[in-house]
């Protein structure tokens, strides 16, 4: 601890950007002392984490200032990623990795006598997203910075992110996510960057001094949006882009009128009311909750972001008609789709542009990415609700629709059915606004997130739009960042790969292909197996810590981690577990290899079936794990509170990746890519990006099962009868009967009845139809695992051929096809 004495503090070194071991020690001590007001002997773990975080932040800010100065000077065209969710995960380790200073900082902390892992672990992750869509946004900001693309992410600074999940008696319980409790060293609040956002009220139509017809919106309420900026550093480049998250605040902290009349409570109430807009993330990952607050959140984000962009545009452009030259705006699903109407309002009402040129600017600005085909997840807002929150935007949407319908009628005379299908307004039931239609009409580019998904969009969900404007449709298959999901999470595999083929792959993931030749080398396969084994040991230790369940690191780790949803079919996985269990009971000598089946994931708090499936997993685990007769040959574990941080401890240890959704339901999936990048083999259906992953890694290195999209549709058309499968498949019957008879619920036949009834009744996701194919495929998995050389070779080839699934490739596609934006180098 000799270095820790205060007199050794190198005051003059504050603000240094150096990254040597000595630099980190100095910066750490300086920050501990001057930023946190602590000295090492009594500093808490959190103080130490914050001191290191602030040391990293200094180095980020250095790059950040240079980046914004460069963009300003070059008047760079900028991509703006609008997203209601950014599921970032912890910053500290990732920033150190991207800075190229991970090892130095680690060494510095260890030389000061601290456990580096404990420091990293102290960080509370910003869980400002539900799942795939939010995590994708986070991968994309990472890649935009890495590719040196001038880009900004705009989102909402929720005070409470996705809930923390705890498990009580096998049931999910939701706990508020107080992620800001101990402070957030990564953000810079910008109180002077504040936007005023209107809500409610009415409109007035008038003629201006030039005799032009104009509309003015008189909102009933005003809310202020305050920018909070987080620097996003690229990998080994000087680019540090900005993620700008908006927090809602009252315009005035007190209404003095009410205050003076003695209504103190009423005055404070208004302040509290305004702040609720950014209070909490809606935890639904599908299925609409037509809540006014959610619409207010969406509009709040969009209005703050567009006003901010307009302000910046006008710093250099003579007028707002140049907006689309300065900005390419990408709508991450329909959550920010009201941007189409808001940009029109700004251009027409606020800046006095005529409708046609304003519409041209709007269409040339916006791009729309669709992330789901599930009908229940396609956003619709009841007209009445929409009007009460955004009366002017409703008028604008009606006008957009009127002109659009005229265009449709001109193209397809007399085709009223088509008009009805295309309209922005759904007239069935109570009238509502189809946000996906608004996004399509108001954008120059529309894309799906995997080849199959984009095809289904073009030929089903958005078919009429594709008929009209085929040139607007694109596919951009999703990708994930290999920085966080390989290098940071799996240092063992990272080192093995770099030792074998050099580290060129860290900048160009396609170079992983050099591993192909290595797959044939016995010694390399040995080394690979031993790294995977170590990863399983670490994973087993984590499982023990989180669940108390012991697992065998020699066993096959079969993993399904993702949100809980019936279409993702965690219950199909459970049926396989029960089938295996029954086989082991019948014949303890049967040839199934030892398996550890791991689950993790959250269910939407109101999604009863998903929650019951979580309970079923725990119930089955309880029986299976405690049955001495099967002597540990099968283990089941549910790791609670799946989030980015926990996921980083899961991907490396997996051997088998479960991607078993009903074909046609999973838009892409991104976990599938993270697993394969870490050398897991996939068991999966031909759904989402699984199709492309299989093509890339080779059919012989992928376990395919189940119906195709066409087969699913055909079966449904022929009238699907799940009961027939139950009747004719003995093992399936035995598995379902065990659930129904209470074998996993102490004889209680009621507990899991909703699952049993659902499967035997309508089985909307065709679990029973795919059961036999899945079981047979799992048997193939078991046999392949028994041939370690073959398995290892396939594992290596999965990694060697996964390069195209980096988010760098995806961002490259967006830049080339949709945004037309080029990199801008930031000098040292
Ligand atoms: C209106 C409620 C709601 C909230 C969120 C509906 C839908 C969503 C998201 C679109 C759900 C989501 O995360 N979709 C996932 O997006 C990923 C990134 O593109 C894909 O990989 C997943 O397949 C898709 O389910």
Short mmCIF file of C-alpha atoms in Angstrom, two decimals, residues 113 149 183-184 278 348 406 608 617 650 761:
data_model
loop_
_atom_site.label_atom_id
_atom_site.label_comp_id
_atom_site.label_asym_id
_atom_site.label_seq_id
_atom_site.Cartn_x
_atom_site.Cartn_y
_atom_site.Cartn_z
CA UNK A 113 -4.20 -4.08 -3.89
CA UNK A 149 -19.55 7.35 -38.42
CA UNK A 183 -24.61 7.80 -9.10
CA UNK A 184 -23.80 7.50 -12.79
CA UNK A 278 -39.21 9.61 -17.98
CA UNK A 348 -44.88 23.64 -41.55
CA UNK A 406 -55.44 10.04 -53.12
CA UNK A 608 -49.36 -14.85 -17.03
CA UNK A 617 -39.07 -24.76 -15.21
CA UNK A 650 -23.41 -17.11 -19.82
CA UNK A 761 -56.37 -26.92 -27.14
#
